[in-house]
Coordinates of C-alpha atoms and ligand atoms in Angstrom, one line a residue:
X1 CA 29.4 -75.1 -52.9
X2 CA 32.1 -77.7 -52.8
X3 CA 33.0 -77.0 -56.5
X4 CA 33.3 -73.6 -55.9
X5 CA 35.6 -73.9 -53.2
X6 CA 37.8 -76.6 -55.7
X7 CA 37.8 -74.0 -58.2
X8 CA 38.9 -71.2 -55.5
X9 CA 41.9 -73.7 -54.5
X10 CA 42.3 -74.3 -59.1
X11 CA 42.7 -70.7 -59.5
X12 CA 44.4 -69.9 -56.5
X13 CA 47.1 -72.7 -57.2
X14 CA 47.5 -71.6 -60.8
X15 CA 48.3 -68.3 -59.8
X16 CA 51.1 -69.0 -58.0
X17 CA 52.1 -71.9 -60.0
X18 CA 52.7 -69.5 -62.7
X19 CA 54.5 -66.8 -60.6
X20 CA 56.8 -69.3 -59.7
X21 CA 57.3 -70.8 -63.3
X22 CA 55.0 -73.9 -63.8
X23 CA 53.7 -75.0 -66.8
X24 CA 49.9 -75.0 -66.8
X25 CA 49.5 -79.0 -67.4
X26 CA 51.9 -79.7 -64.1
X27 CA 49.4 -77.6 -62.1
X28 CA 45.9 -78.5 -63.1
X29 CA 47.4 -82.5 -62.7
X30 CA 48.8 -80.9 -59.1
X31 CA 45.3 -79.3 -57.8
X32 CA 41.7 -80.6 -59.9
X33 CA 41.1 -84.0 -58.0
X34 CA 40.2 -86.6 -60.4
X35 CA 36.9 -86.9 -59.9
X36 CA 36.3 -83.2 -60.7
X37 CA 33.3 -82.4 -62.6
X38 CA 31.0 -79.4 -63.1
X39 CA 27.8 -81.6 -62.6
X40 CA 24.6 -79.7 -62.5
X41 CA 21.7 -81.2 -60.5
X42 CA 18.3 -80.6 -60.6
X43 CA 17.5 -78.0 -57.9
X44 CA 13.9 -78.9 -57.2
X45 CA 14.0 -77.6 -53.6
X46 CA 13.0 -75.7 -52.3
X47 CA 10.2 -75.6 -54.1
X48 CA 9.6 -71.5 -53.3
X49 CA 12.5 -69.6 -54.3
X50 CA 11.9 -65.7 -53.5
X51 CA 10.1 -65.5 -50.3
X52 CA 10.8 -67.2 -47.2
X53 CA 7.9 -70.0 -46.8
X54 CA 7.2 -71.9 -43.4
X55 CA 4.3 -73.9 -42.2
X56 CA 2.9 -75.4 -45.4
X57 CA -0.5 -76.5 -45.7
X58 CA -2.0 -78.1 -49.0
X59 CA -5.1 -78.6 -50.2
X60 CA -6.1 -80.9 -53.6
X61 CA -9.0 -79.5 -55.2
X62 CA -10.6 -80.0 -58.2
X63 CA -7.0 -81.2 -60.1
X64 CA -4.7 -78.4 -58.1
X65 CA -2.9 -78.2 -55.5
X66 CA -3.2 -75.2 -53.5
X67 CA 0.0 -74.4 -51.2
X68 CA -0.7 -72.8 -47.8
X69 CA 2.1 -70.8 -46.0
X70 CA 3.6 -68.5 -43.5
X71 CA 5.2 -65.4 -45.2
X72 CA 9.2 -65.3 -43.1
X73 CA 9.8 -61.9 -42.6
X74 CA 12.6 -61.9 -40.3
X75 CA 15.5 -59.9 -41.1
X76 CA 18.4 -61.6 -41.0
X77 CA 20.0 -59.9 -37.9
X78 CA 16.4 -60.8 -36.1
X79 CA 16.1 -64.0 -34.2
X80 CA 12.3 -64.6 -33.9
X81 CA 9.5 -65.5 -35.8
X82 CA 8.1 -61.6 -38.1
X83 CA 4.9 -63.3 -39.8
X84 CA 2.6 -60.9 -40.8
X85 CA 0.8 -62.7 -43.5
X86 CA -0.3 -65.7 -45.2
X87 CA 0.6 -66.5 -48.8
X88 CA -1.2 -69.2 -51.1
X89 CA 0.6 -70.8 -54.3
X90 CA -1.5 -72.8 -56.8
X91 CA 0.1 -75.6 -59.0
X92 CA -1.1 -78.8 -61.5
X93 CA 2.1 -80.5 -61.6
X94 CA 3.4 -79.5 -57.7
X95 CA 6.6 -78.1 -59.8
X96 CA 5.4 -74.8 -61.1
X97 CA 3.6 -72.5 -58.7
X98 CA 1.9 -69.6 -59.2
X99 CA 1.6 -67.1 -56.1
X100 CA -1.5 -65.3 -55.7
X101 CA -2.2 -62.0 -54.2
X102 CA -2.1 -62.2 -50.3
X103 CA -5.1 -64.2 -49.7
X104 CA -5.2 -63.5 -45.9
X105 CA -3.5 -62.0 -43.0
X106 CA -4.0 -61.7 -38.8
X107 CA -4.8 -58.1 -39.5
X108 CA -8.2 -59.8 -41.2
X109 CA -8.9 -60.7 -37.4
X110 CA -9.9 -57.7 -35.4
X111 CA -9.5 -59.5 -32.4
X112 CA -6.0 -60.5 -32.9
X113 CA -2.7 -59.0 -32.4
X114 CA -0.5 -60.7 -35.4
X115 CA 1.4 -63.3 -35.6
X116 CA 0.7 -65.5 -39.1
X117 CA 1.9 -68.8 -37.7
X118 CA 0.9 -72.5 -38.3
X119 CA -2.3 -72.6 -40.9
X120 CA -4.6 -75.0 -42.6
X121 CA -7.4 -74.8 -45.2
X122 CA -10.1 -77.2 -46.0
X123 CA -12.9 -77.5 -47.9
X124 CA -16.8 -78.1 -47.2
X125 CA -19.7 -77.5 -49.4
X126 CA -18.4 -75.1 -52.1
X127 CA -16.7 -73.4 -49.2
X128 CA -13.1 -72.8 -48.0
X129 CA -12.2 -72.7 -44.1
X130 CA -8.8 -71.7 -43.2
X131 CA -8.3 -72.6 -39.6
X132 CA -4.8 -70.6 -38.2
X133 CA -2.5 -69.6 -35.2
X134 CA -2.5 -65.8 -34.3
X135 CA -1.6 -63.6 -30.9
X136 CA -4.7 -62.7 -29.6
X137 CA -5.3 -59.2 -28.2
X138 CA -5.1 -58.6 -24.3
X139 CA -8.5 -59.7 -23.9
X140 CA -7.5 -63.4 -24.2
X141 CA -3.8 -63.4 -23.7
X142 CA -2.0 -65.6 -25.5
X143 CA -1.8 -67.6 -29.3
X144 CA -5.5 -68.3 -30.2
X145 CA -7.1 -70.2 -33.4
X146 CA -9.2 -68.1 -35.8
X147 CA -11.3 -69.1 -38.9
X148 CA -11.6 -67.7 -42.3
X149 CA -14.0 -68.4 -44.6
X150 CA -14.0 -67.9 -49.2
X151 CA -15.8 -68.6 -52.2
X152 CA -12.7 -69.9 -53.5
X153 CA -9.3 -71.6 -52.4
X154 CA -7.4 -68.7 -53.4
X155 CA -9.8 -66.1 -51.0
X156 CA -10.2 -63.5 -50.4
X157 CA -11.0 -65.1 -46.6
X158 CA -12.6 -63.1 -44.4
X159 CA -13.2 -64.0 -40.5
X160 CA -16.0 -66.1 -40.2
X161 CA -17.0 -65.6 -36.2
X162 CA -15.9 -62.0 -35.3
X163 CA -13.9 -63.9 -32.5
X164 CA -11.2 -66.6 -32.1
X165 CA -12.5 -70.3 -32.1
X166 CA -10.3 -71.2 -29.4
X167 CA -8.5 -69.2 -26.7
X168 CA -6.0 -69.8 -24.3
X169 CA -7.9 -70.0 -21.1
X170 CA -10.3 -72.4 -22.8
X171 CA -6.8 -75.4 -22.2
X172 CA -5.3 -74.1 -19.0
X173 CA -6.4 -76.9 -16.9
X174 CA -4.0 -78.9 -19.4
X175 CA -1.2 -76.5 -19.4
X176 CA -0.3 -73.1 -18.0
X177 CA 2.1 -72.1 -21.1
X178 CA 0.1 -69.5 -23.2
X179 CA 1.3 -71.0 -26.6
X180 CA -0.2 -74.5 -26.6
X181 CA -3.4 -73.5 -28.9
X182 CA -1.3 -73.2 -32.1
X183 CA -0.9 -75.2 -35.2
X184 CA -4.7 -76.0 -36.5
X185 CA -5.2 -79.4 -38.2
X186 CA -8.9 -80.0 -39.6
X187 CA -9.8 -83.4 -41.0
X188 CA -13.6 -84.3 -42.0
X189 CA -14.0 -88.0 -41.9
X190 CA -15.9 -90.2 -43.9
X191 CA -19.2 -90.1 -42.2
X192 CA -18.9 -86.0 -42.8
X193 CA -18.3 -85.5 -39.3
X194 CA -15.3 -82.9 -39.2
X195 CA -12.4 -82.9 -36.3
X196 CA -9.5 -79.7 -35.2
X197 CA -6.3 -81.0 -34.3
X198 CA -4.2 -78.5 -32.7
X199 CA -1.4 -77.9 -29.5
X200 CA 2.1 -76.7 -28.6
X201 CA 3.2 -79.4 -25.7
X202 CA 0.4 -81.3 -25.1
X203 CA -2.0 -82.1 -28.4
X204 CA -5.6 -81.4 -28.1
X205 CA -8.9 -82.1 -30.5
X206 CA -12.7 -81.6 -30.8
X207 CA -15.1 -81.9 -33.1
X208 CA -16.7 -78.9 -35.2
X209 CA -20.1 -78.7 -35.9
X210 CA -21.4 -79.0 -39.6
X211 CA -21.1 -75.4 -39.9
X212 CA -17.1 -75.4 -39.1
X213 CA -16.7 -72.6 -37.2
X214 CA -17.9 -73.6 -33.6
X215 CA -16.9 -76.3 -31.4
X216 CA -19.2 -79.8 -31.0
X217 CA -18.1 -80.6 -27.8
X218 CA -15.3 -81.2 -25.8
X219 CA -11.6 -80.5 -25.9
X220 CA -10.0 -83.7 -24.9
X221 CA -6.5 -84.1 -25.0
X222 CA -4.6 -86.6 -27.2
X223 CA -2.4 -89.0 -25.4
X224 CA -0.1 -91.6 -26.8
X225 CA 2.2 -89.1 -28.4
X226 CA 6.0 -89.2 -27.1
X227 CA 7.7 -85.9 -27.3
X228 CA 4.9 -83.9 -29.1
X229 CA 6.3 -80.4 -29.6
X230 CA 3.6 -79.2 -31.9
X231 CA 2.5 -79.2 -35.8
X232 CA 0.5 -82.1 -35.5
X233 CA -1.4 -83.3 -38.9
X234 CA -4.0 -85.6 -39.8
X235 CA -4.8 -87.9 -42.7
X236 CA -6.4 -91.1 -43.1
X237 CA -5.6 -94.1 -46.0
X238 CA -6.8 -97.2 -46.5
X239 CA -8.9 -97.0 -43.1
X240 CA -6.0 -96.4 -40.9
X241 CA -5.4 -92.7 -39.3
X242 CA -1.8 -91.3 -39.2
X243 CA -1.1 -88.6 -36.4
X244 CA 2.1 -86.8 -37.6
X245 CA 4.2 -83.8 -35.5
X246 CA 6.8 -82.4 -34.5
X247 CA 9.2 -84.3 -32.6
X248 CA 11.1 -83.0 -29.9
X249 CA 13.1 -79.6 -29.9
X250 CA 15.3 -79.1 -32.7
X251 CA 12.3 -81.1 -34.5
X252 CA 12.1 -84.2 -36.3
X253 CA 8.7 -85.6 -37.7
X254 CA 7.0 -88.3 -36.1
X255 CA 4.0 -90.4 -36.4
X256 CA 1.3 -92.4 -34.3
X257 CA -1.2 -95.0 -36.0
X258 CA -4.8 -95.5 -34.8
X259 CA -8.2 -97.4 -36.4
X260 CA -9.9 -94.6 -35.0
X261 CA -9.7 -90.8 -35.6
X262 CA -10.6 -90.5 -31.3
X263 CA -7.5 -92.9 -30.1
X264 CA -6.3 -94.9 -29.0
X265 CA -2.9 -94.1 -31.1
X266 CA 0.0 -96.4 -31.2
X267 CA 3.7 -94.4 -31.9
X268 CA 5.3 -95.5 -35.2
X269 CA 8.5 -93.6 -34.9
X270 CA 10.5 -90.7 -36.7
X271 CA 8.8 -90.3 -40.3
X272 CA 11.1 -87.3 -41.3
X273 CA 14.9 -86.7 -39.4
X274 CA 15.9 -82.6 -38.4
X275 CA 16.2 -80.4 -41.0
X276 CA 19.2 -79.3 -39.7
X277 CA 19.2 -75.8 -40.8
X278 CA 15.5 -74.7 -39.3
X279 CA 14.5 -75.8 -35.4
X280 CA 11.3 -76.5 -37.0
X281 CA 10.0 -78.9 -39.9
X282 CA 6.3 -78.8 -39.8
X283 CA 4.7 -80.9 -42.1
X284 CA 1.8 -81.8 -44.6
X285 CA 0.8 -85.0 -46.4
X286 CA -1.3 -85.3 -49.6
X287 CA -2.1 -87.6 -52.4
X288 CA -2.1 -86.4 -56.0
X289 CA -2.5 -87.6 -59.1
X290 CA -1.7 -91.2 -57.8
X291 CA 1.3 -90.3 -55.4
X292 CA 2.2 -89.5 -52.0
X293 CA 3.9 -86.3 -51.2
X294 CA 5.5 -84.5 -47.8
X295 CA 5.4 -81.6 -47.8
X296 CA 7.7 -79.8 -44.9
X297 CA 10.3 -76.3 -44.4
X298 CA 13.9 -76.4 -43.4
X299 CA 16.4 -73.1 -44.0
X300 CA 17.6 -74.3 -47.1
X301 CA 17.7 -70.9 -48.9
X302 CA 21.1 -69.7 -48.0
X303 CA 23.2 -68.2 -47.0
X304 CA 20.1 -66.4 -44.8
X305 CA 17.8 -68.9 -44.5
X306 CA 17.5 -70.5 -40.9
X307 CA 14.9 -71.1 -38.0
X308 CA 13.4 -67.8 -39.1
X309 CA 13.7 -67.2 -42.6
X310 CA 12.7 -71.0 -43.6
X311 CA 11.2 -72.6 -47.4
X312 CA 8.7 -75.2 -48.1
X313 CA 10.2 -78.0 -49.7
X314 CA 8.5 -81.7 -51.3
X315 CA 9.4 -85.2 -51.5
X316 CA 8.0 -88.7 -52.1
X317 CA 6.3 -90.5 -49.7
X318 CA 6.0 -94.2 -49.7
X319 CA 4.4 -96.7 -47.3
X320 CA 5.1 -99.6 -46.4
X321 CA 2.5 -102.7 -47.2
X322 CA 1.6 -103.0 -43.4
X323 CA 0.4 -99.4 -44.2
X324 CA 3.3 -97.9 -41.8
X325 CA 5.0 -94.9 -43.9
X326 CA 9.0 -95.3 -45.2
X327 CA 11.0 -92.4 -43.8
X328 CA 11.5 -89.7 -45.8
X329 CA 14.0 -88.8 -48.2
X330 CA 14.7 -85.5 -48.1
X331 CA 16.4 -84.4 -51.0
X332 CA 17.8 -80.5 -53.1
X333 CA 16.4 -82.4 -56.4
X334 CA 12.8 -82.2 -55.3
X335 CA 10.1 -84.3 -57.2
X336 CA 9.3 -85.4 -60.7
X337 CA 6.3 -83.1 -62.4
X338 CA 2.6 -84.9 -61.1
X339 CA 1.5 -86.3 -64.0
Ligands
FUB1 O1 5.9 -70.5 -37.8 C1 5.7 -70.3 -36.4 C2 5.6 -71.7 -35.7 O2 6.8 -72.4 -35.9 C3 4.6 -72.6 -36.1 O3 3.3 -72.3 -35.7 C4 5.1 -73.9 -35.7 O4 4.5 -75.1 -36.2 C5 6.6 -73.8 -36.0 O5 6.8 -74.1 -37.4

């Protein structure tokens, strides 16, 4: 961009230069600034260049990386979220992705209106759960969480209840707003026993039974997160649990700490600063092939990417020895090929 613009002022200045009788050397000394170069850089993110990607979700399987996301569908003179499917990319390096055909979308969900936000897949026993935010019909007004179920990480899904896992008025004694049971995060811990993150506002979990797709107790809401907007995602390392979401409104990333996946969690601070171009960031976190990656969307695509028409991007992450995590870089280079 900005050596565009210095070539705009070169060409501009040379053109009147010579209408008003400069010699060419006089004129490029006059207008190229000395430090003027036509440096390429490595344009790494983001990382998916000819759709509009939001919400990324990963998952590492069998030596690939499978890349979860929203489709943006907005047209540029609409201000909303259009989502109207889910899109999966597949990579061994986390440099060159292939898309897939559409492996899911909330059409899949007779029960549910639309609305292809906030998604994530895991797997359990040969078999691939992808746990996501959709508008549920009038009978349960409001965002609701579904399940899919595959054979294989790239689908085809297909609903695995026939009805949404969790419904609005299942949280209403927590909050009255009717789009706090978004953003699905699913974690199985070591002892097999597997957990659903989820909330807009106030953050909520329970566990699932061994089957995935129903509820093994409670919903009990997570407290010791300041400023919890939504988008919040678990992973564990070296026996400590990190608590990432979205920070405030326009969101930053933020993280909590805790020995325990139930709490109690002690705040860390900001983990990833605004995007700047997108009111949302919403991240993931994996391991592969020996590293650390985030994995998060800003607007970066321009000039009509924005809060509605975002892109997944990736960059390092790093912890610290105490096991706290370095704030992230984030970067237009993107990362090195996984090796
Ligand atoms: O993409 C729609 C919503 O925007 C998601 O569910 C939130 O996490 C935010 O990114």
């Amino acid at each position: 961009m900005r050596d565009t613009n210095i070539n705009r002022t070169v060409l501009s200045s040379l053109k009147k230069g010579m209408a008003a009788g400069f010699g060419l050397g006089c004129m490029l000394l006059a207008a190229v600034p000395s430090n003027a170069q036509n440096v390429k850089i490595k344009e790494g993110n983001p990382v998916i260049k000819d759709k509009f990607t939001a919400d990324p979700a990963a998952l590492v399987h069998d030596g690939t990386v499978y890349l979860y996301a929203g489709h943006d569908e907005a047209p540029n003179d609409f201000h909303f979220y259009r989502m109207n499917e889910w899109l999966v990319y597949s990579s061994t390096d986390m440099v060159n992705w292939k898309e897939h055909p559409v492996p899911l979308k909330p059409a899949d969900f007779k029960w549910a209106k639309g609305d292809a936000w906030a998604a994530e897949v895991i797997e359990k026993d040969g078999k691939f759960y992808w746990y996501v935010t959709v508008t549920h019909d009038d009978t349960h007004p409001g965002k609701a969480i579904g399940v899919a179920v595959a054979d294989s990480p790239t689908g085809p899904f297909k609903d695995a209840r026939g009805s949404a896992l969790i419904t609005n008025d299942m949280t209403t004694e927590y909050t009255e707003i009717s789009w706090d049971d978004i953003d699905p995060t699913v974690f199985i811990d070591d002892d097999g026993q597997a957990y659903l993150f989820w909330g807009n506002t106030q953050a909520y979990y329970a566990k699932l039974k061994d089957n995935m797709t129903e509820l093994d107790g409670p919903i009990i809401p997570v407290k010791g997160l300041p400023n919890f907007t939504e988008a919040p995602y678990i992973h564990k390392r070296k026996g400590n649990y990190y608590l990432s979401y979205a920070y405030q409104f326009p969101e930053k990333i933020a993280y909590a700490m805790s020995k325990s996946i139930e709490g109690p969690w002690e705040f860390k601070g900001i983990l990833n600063e605004l995007a700047g171009n997108s009111n949302t960031n919403h991240q993931a976190i994996i391991d592969f092939k020996g590293k650390s990656y985030f994995i998060y969307h800003t607007g970066g695509i321009q000039p009509n990417g924005g809060s509605f028409r975002r892109s997944v991007a990736i960059d390092r992450l790093y912890y610290n020895k105490d096991g706290t995590m370095k704030r992230v870089v984030m970067t237009t280079e993107g990362i090195d090929p996984a090796k």
